[in-house]
Coordinates of C-alpha atoms in Angstrom, one line a residue:
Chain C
X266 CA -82.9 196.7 140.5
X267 CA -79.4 195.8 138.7
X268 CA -78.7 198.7 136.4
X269 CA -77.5 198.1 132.5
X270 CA -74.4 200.3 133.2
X271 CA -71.4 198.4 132.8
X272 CA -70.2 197.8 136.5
X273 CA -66.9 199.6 136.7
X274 CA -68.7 202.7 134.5
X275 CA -71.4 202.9 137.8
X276 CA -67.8 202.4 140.2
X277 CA -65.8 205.1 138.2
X278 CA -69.0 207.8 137.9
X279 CA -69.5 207.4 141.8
X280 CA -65.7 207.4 143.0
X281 CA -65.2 210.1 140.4
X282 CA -68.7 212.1 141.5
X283 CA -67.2 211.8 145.2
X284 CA -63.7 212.7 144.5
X285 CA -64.6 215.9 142.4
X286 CA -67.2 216.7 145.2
X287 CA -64.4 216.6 147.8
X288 CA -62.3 218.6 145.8
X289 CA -64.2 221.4 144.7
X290 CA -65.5 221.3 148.8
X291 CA -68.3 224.0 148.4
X292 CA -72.0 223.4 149.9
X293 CA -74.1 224.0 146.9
X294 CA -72.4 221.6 144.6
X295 CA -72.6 218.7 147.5
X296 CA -76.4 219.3 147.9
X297 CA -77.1 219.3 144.3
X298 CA -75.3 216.2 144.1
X299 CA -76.5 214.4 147.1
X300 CA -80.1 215.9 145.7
X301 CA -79.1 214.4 141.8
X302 CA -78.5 210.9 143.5
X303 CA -81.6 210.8 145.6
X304 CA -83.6 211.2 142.3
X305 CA -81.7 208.8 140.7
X306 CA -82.3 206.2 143.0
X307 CA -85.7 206.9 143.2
X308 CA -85.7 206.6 139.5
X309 CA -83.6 203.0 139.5
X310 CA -86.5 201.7 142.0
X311 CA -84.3 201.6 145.3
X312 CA -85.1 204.9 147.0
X313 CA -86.4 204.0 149.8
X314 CA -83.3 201.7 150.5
X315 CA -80.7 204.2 149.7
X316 CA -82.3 206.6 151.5
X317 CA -82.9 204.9 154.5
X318 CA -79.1 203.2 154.7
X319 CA -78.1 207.5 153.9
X320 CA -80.4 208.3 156.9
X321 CA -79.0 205.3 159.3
X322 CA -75.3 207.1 158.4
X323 CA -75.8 210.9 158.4
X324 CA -78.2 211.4 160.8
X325 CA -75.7 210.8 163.8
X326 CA -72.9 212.3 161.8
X327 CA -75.6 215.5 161.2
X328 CA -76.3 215.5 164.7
X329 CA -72.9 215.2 165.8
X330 CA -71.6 218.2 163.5
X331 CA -74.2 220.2 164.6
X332 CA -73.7 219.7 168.3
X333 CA -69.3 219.7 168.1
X334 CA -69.2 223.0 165.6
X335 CA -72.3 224.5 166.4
X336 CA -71.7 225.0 169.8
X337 CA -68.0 224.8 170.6
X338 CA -65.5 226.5 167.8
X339 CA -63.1 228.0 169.2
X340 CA -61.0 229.5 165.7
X341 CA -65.4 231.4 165.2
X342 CA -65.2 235.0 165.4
X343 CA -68.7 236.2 164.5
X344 CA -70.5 235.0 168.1
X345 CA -74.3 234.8 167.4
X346 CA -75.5 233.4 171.3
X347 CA -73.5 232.4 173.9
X348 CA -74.2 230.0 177.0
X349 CA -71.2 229.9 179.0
X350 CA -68.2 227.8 177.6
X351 CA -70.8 227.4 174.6
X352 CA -70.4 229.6 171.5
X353 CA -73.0 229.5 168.3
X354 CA -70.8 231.1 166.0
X355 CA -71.6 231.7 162.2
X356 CA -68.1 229.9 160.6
X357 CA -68.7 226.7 163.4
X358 CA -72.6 226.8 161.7
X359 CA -70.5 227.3 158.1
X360 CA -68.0 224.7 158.8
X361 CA -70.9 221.9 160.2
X362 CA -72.8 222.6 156.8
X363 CA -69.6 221.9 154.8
X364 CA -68.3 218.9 156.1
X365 CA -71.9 217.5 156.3
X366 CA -72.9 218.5 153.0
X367 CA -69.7 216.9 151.2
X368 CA -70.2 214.0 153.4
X369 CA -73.9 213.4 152.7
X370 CA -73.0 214.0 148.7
X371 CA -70.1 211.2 148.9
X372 CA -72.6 208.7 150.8
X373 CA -75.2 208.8 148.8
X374 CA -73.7 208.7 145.8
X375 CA -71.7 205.6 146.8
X376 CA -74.8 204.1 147.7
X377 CA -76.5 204.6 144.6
X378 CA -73.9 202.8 143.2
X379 CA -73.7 199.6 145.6
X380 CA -77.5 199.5 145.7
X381 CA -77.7 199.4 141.5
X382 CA -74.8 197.1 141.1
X383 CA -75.0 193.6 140.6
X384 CA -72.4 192.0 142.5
X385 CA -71.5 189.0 140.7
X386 CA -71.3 191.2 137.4
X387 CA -68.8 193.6 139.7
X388 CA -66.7 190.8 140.4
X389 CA -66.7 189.2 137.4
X390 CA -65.5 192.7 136.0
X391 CA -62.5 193.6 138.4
X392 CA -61.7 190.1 137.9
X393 CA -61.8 190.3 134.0
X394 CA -58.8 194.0 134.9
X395 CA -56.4 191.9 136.6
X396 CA -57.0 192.4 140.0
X397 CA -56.4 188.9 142.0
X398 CA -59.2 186.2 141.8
X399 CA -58.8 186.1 145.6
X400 CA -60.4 189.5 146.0
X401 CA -63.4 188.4 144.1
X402 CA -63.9 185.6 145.8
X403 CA -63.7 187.3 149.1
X404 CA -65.5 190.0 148.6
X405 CA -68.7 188.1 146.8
X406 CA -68.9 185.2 149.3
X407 CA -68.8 188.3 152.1
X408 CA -72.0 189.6 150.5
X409 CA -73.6 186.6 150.4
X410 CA -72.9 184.9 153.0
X411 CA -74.2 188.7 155.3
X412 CA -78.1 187.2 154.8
X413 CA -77.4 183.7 155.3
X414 CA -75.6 184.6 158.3
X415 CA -78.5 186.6 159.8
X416 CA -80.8 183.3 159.9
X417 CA -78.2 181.2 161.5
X418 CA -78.2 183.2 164.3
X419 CA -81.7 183.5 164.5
X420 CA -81.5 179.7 164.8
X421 CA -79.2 179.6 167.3
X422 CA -81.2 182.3 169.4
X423 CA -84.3 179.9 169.4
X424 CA -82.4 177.1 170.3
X425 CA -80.9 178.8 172.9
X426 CA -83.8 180.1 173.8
X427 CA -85.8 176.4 173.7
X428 CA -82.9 175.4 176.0
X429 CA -84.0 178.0 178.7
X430 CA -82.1 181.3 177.8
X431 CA -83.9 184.4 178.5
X432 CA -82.9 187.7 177.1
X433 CA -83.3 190.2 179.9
X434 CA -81.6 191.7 182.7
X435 CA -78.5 193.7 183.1
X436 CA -75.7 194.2 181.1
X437 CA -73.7 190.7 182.8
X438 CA -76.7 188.5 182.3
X439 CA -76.9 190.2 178.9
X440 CA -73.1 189.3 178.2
X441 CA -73.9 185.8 179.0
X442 CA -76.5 185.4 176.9
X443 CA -74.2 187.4 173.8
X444 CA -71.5 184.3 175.2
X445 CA -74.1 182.0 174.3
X446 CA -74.9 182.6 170.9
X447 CA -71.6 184.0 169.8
X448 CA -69.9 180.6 170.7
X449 CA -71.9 178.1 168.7
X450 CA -72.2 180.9 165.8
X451 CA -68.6 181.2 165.3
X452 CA -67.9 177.8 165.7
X453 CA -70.2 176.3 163.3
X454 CA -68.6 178.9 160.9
X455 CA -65.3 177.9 161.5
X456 CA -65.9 174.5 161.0
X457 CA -67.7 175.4 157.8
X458 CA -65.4 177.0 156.3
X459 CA -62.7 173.9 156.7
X460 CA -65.0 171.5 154.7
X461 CA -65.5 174.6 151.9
X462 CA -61.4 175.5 152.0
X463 CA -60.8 171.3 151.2
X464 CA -63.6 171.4 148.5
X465 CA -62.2 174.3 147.1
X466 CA -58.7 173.0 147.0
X467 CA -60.0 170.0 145.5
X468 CA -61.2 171.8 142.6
X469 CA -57.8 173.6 141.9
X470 CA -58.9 177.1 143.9
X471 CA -55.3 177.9 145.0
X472 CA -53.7 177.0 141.8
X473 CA -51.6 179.3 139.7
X474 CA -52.4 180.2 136.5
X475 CA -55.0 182.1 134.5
X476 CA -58.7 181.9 135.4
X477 CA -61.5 181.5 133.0
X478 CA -65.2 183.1 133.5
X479 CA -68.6 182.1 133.0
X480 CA -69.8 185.4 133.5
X481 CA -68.8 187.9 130.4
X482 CA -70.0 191.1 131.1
X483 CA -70.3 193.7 128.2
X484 CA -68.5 196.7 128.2
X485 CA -69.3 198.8 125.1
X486 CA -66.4 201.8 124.1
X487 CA -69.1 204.3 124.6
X488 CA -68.8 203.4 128.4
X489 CA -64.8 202.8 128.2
X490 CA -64.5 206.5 126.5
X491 CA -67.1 208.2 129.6
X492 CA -64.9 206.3 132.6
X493 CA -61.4 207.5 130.6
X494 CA -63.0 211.7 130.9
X495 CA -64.5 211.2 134.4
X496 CA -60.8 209.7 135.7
X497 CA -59.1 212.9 133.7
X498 CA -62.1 215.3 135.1
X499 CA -61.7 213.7 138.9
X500 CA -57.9 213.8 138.1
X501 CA -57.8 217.4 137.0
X502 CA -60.2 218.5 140.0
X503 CA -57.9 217.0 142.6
X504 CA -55.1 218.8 140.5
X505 CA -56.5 222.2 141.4
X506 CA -56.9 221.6 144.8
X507 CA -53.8 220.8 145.5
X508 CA -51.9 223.2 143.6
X509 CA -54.6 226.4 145.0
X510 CA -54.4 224.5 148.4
X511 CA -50.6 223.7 149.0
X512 CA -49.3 226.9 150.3
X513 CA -52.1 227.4 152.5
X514 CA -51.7 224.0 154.0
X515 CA -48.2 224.9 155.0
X516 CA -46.8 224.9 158.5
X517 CA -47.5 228.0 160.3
Chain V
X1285 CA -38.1 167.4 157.1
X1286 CA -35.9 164.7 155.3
X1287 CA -39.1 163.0 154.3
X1288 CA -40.8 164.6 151.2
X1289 CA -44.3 164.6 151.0
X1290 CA -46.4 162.9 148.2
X1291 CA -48.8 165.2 147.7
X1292 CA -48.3 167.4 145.2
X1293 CA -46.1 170.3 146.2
X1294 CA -48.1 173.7 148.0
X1295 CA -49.1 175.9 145.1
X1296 CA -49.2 179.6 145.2
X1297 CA -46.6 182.2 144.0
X1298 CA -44.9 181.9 147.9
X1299 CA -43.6 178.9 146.3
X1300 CA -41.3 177.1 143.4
X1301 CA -38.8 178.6 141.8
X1302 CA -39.6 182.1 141.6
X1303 CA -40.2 182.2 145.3
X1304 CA -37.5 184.6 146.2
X1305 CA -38.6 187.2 143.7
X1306 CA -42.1 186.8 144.7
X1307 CA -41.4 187.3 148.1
X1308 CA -39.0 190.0 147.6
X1309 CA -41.6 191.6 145.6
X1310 CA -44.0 190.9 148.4
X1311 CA -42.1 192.3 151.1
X1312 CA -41.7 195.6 148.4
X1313 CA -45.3 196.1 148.5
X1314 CA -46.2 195.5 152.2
X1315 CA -43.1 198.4 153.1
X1316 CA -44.8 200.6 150.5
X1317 CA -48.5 200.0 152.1
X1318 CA -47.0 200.8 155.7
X1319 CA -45.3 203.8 154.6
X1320 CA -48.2 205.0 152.6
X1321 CA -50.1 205.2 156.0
X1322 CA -47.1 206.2 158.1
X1323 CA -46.4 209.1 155.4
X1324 CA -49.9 210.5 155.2
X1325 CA -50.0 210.5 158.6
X1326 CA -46.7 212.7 159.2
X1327 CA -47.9 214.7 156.6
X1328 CA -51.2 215.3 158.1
X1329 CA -50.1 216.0 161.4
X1330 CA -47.6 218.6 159.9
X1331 CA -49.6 220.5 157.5
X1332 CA -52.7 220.6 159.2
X1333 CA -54.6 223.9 158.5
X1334 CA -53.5 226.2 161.2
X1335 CA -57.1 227.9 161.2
X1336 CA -60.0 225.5 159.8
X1337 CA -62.3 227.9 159.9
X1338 CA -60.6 229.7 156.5
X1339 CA -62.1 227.1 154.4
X1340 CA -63.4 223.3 154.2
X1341 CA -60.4 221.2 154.6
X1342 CA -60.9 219.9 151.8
X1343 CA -56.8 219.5 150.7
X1344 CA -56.3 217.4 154.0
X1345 CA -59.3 215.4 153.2
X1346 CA -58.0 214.6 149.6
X1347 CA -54.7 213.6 151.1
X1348 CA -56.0 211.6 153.8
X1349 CA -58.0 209.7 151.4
X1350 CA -55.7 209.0 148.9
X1351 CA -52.8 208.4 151.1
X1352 CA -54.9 206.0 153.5
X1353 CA -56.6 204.5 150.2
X1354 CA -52.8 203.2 148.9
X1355 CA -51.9 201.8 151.7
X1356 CA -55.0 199.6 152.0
X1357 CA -54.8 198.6 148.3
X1358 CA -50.9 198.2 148.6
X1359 CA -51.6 195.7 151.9
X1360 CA -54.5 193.7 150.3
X1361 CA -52.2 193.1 146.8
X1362 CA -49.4 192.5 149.2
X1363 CA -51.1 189.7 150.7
X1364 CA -54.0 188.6 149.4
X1365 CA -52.5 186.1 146.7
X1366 CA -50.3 184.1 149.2
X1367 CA -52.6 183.8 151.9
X1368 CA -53.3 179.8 152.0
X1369 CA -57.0 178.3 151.0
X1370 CA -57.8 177.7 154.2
X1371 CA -57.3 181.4 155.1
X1372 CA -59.0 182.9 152.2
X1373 CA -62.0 180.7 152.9
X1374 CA -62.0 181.9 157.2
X1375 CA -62.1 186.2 155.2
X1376 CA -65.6 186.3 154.0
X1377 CA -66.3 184.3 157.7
X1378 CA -64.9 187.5 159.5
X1379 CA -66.1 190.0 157.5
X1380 CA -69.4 188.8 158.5
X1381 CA -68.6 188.1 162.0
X1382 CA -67.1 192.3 161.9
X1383 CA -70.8 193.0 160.9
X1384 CA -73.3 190.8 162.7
X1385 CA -70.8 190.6 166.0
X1386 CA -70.9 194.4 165.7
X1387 CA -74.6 194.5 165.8
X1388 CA -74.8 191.4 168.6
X1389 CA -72.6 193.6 171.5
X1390 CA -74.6 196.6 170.7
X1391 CA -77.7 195.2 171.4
X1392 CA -75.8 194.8 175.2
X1393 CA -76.2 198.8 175.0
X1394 CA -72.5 198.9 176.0
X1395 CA -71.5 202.3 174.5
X1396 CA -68.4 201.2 172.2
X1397 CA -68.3 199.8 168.3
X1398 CA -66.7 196.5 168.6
X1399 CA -66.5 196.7 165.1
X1400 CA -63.3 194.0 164.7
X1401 CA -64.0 190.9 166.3
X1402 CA -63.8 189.0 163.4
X1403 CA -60.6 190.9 162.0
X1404 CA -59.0 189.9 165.5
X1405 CA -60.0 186.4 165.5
X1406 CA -58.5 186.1 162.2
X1407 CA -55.4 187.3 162.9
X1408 CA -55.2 185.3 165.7
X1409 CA -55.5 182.4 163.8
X1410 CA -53.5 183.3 160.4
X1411 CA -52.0 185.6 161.4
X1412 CA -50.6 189.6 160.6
X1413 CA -50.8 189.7 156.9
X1414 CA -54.2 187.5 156.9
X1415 CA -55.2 190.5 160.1
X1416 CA -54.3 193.4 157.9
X1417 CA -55.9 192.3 154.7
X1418 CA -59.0 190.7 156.5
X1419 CA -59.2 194.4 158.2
X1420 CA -58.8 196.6 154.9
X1421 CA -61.3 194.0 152.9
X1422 CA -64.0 194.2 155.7
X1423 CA -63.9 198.3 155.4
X1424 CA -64.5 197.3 152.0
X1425 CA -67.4 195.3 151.9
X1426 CA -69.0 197.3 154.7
X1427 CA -68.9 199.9 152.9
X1428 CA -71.7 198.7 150.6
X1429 CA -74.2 199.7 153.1
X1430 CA -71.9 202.4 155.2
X1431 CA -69.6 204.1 153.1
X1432 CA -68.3 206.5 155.7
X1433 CA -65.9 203.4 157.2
X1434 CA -64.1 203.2 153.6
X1435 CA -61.7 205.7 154.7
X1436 CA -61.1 204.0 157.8
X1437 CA -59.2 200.9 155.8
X1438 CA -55.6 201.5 156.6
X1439 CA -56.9 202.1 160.9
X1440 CA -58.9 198.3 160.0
X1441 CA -55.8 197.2 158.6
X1442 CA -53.5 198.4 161.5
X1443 CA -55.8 196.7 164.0
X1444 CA -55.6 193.2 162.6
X1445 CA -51.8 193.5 161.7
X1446 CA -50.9 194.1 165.3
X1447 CA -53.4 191.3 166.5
X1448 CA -51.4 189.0 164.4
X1449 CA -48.3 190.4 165.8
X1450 CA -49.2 189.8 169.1
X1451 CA -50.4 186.3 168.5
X1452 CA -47.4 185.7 167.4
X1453 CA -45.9 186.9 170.3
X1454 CA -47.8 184.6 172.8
X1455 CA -49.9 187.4 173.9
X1456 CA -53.0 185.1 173.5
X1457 CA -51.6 182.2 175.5
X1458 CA -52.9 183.8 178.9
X1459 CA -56.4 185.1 179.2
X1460 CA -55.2 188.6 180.7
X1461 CA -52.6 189.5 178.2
X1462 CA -54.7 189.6 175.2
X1463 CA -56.9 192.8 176.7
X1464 CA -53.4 194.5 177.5
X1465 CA -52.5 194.2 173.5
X1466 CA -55.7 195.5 172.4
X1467 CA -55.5 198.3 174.7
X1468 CA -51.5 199.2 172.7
X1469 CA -53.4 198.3 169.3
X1470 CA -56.0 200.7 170.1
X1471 CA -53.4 203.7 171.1
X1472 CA -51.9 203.6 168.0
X1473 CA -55.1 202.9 165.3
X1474 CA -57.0 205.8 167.4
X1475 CA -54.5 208.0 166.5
X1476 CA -53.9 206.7 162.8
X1477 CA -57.6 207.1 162.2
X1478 CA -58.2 210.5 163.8
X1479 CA -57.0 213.0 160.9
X1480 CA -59.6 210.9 158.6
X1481 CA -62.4 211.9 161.4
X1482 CA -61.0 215.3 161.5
X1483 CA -60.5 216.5 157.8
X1484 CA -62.6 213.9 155.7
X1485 CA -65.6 214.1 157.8
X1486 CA -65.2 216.7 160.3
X1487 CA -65.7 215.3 163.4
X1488 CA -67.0 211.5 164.6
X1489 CA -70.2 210.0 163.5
X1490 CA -71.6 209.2 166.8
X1491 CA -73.1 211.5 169.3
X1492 CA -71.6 210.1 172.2
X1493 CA -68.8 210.5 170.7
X1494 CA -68.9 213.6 169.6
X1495 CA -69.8 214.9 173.2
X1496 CA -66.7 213.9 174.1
X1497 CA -64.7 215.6 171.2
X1498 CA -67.1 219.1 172.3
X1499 CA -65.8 219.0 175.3
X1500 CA -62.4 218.9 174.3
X1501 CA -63.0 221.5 171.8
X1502 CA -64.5 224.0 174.5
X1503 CA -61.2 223.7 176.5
X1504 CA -59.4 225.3 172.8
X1505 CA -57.9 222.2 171.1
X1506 CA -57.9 222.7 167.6
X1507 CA -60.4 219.8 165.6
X1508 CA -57.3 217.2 164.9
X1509 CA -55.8 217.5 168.6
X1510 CA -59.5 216.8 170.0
X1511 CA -60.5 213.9 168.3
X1512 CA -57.2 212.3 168.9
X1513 CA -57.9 212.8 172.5
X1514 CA -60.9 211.8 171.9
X1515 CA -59.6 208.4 170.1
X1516 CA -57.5 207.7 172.6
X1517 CA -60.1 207.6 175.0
X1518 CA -62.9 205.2 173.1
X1519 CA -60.5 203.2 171.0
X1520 CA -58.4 201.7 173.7
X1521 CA -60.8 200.2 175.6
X1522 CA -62.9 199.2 172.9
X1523 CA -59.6 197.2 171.2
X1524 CA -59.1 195.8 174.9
X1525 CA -62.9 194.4 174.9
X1526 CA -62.8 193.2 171.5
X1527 CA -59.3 191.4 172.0
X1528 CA -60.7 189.7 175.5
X1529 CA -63.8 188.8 172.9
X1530 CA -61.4 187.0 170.6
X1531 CA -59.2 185.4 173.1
X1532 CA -62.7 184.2 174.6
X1533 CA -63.8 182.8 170.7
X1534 CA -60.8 181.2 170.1
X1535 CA -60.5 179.3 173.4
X1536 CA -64.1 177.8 173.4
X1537 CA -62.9 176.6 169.7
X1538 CA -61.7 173.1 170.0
X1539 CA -58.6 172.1 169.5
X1540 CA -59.1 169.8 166.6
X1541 CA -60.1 173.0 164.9
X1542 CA -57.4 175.5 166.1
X1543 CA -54.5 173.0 165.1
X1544 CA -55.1 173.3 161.5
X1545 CA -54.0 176.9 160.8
X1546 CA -50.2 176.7 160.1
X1547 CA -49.9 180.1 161.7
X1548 CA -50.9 178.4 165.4
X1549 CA -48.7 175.5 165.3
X1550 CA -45.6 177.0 164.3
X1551 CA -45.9 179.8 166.5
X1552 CA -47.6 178.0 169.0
X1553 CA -50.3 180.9 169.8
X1554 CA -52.2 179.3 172.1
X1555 CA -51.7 177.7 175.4
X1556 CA -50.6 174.2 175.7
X1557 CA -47.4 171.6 174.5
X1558 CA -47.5 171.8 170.8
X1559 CA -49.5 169.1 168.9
X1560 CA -47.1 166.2 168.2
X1561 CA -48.5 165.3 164.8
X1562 CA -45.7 165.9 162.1
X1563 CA -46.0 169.1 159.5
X1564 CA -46.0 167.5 156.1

């Protein structure tokens, strides 16, 4: 469900949420912000697909922490079991929560945001702040050529498959099978995208000049004023970690 | 070249009379992306928390990102508005072909990412600026559903600026030369992405993976120096695969097909006598 923010307000209060999150780099804050933007999801109607792209992402990263700094950190000090070469140790269990926390926070906050946004309206905005047309274009006909792409190769697996292709075996016979549908896929693509570059040329696409939209997206001054005091809030938070960082993070 | 052409002439700032400027200004920006990334890097590698387990590194995490973050933006502005139509229409192609290419070898159960076919293909074709900004715009889009490969723009961006570099060196005219580039490529973007692994998210998302980085970590190394190992164990070959891919692709196109991109005529990146049809 497309939110009634204005698009860049939705960009700048995630990348700003994130940013500050990284910066201020303490556990509690990232859970209660990971926790604020799994109730606002649920909220905007897309819960269960923000959380289940979250869960695709952290639960290997998760596991992965858990495993590499659980077990094996060397700098830990306070040993709390020990197998061998492998050390639980209470700032490897510290350091896992931390970087998983503040990643989890930044990823679901930046999903909130791609899952509420409407595209076009996105583009149609960054356009609008100079940024080149190109990008739009790019980026848009990315996102919606991702589901069209999906059925074409479904197509091409049944035709393969009508023409005798079977799906099993070992990793070669596997490979040639991958071969199979990769070719024609790619191919057809290619060859697409020829007849849509001379259509597009035809119709002045790589012209210079100023570009026009159809689309006019609002953008009241209430949500001009909010993005301007996030940027100097996310500004002033990577401020302080740098300057309460910087001699720490010298060579030693 | 005596002859001019009657169509009207190519359009785009690379052109006219500003062109100088434009390119000047081009070349400005594409020297400022690179350093971006070469800086942070340096600067990582140098400052790098001595002890991590003082605090979150969450100074080298802002740094990493905002360093690696410039250089992506300063690559795509540098060449996104003089890439030709014909390129800028084959970028949405291999953002989707990073994607559902990605997804197609895994079902193989082969244990690598192959997350840059398309990137690689592209720069094959259109070469290193068309690579780099095809790389940094697919970490982009990706991101939409997987935001943790955001940071990894500049590493994307790397990886299909040296394909294009070594398409234009020839390296794709013979079959076994293309895996021997990807294997360089992947040296040097393993170790580029690494301090984004180690200090934005604090080790590698995948447990195979991070198995390896464990192990490195048992034998002392501090985080950074064990994920680079780690890179430059699983990125190497992985580049090498996905190059071989590529090379594979872009032989099976046809000719007819091939022949249009300016990039492979003048540079004559594939195999075989150049095509005798005339430029303009």
């Amino acid at each position: 469900m497309p939110s009634t923010l204005h698009p860049l307000t939705s960009l700048t209060a995630a990348g700003c949420t994130a940013v500050i999150t990284t910066a201020a780099g303490a556990w509690p804050l990232s859970l209660a912000v990971g926790l604020a933007a799994a109730v606002l999801a649920v909220r905007a109607g897309v819960g269960r697909r923000v959380l289940a792209a979250a869960a695709a992402v952290l639960l290997p990263l998760g596991l992965s922490l858990l495993m590499l700094h659980g077990l094996f950190f060397p700098e830990g000090r306070t040993v709390l079991a020990a197998w061998g070469p492998a050390r639980v140790t209470a700032e490897g269990l510290a350091f896992a929560l931390e970087s998983g926390s503040r990643t989890g926070a930044c990823v679901m906050v930046l999903l909130l945001f791609s899952f509420t946004v409407s595209a076009p309206d996105l583009v149609a905005a960054l356009a609008g702040r100079g940024l080149p047309p190109q990008f739009g274009f790019v980026v848009a006909s990315a996102l919606t050529l991702l589901p069209v792409m999906a059925g074409r190769l479904d197509n091409i697996r049944a035709a393969q498959e009508a023409r005798g292709l079977v799906l099993r075996g070992g990793v070669l016979s596997r490979l040639v099978g991958v071969r199979l549908q990769m070719v024609p896929l790619v191919l057809g693509l290619i060859e697409d995208s020829g007849s849509r570059a001379q259509a597009l040329e035809a119709r002045g696409f790589g012209g210079p000049g100023p570009r026009t939209s159809y689309r006019e997206v609002a953008d009241p001054p209430v949500g001009r004023r909010f993005r301007a005091a996030l940027l100097l809030l996310a500004a002033a938070a990577v401020a302080l970690r740098l300057a309460a960082s910087w001699p720490a993070a010298g060579p030693s | 070249m005596s002859q001019q052409s009657l169509t009207l002439p190519a359009t785009g700032p690379g052109s006219g009379a500003g062109s100088a400027k434009a390119r000047r200004n081009r070349h400005v920006l594409e020297l400022a992306g690179a350093a971006a990334i070469a800086g942070t890097y340096v600067f990582l590698v140098l400052t790098q928390p001595a002890d991590i387990a003082n605090g979150p590194a969450s100074f080298s995490a802002l740094v990493a990102l905002g360093g690696f973050f410039l250089g992506a933006v300063l690559l795509i502005a540098a060449a996104l508005p003089v890439l030709p139509t014909s390129t800028l229409v084959l970028m949405p192609v291999a953002l989707v072909l990073n994607v559902v290419l990605g997804q197609l070898m895994g079902s193989t159960g082969l244990p690598f990412y192959f997350d840059a076919i398309g990137t690689v293909l592209i720069a094959v074709l259109a070469g290193p600026a068309a690579g780099a900004a095809t790389g940094a715009l697919s970490s982009i889009v990706w991101s939409f559903v997987n935001p943790t490969v955001l940071p990894f723009a500049a590493g994307a961006a790397l990886i299909g600026f040296l394909a294009g570099l070594a398409a234009r060196g020839g390296l794709f005219r013979r079959f076994y030369l293309a895996p021997v580039a990807g294997f360089v490529t992947g040296i040097l973007a393993g170790v580029v992405s690494a301090p984004i692994a180690a200090f934005v998210f604090g080790g590698t998302a995948g447990v195979g993976t991070g198995a390896l980085v464990s192990a490195f970590r048992a034998m002392g190394d501090t985080l950074l120096a064990a994920i680079t190992k780690q890179a430059l164990v699983s990125d190497p070959m992985d580049k090498a695969i996905v190059f071989a891919i590529a090379a594979m692709l872009v032989y099976a196109l046809p000719r007819r097909t091939t022949v249009q991109f300016p990039f492979v005529r003048r540079y004559r990146v594939l195999a075989g006598k150049a095509p005798e049809t005339p430029e303009a």
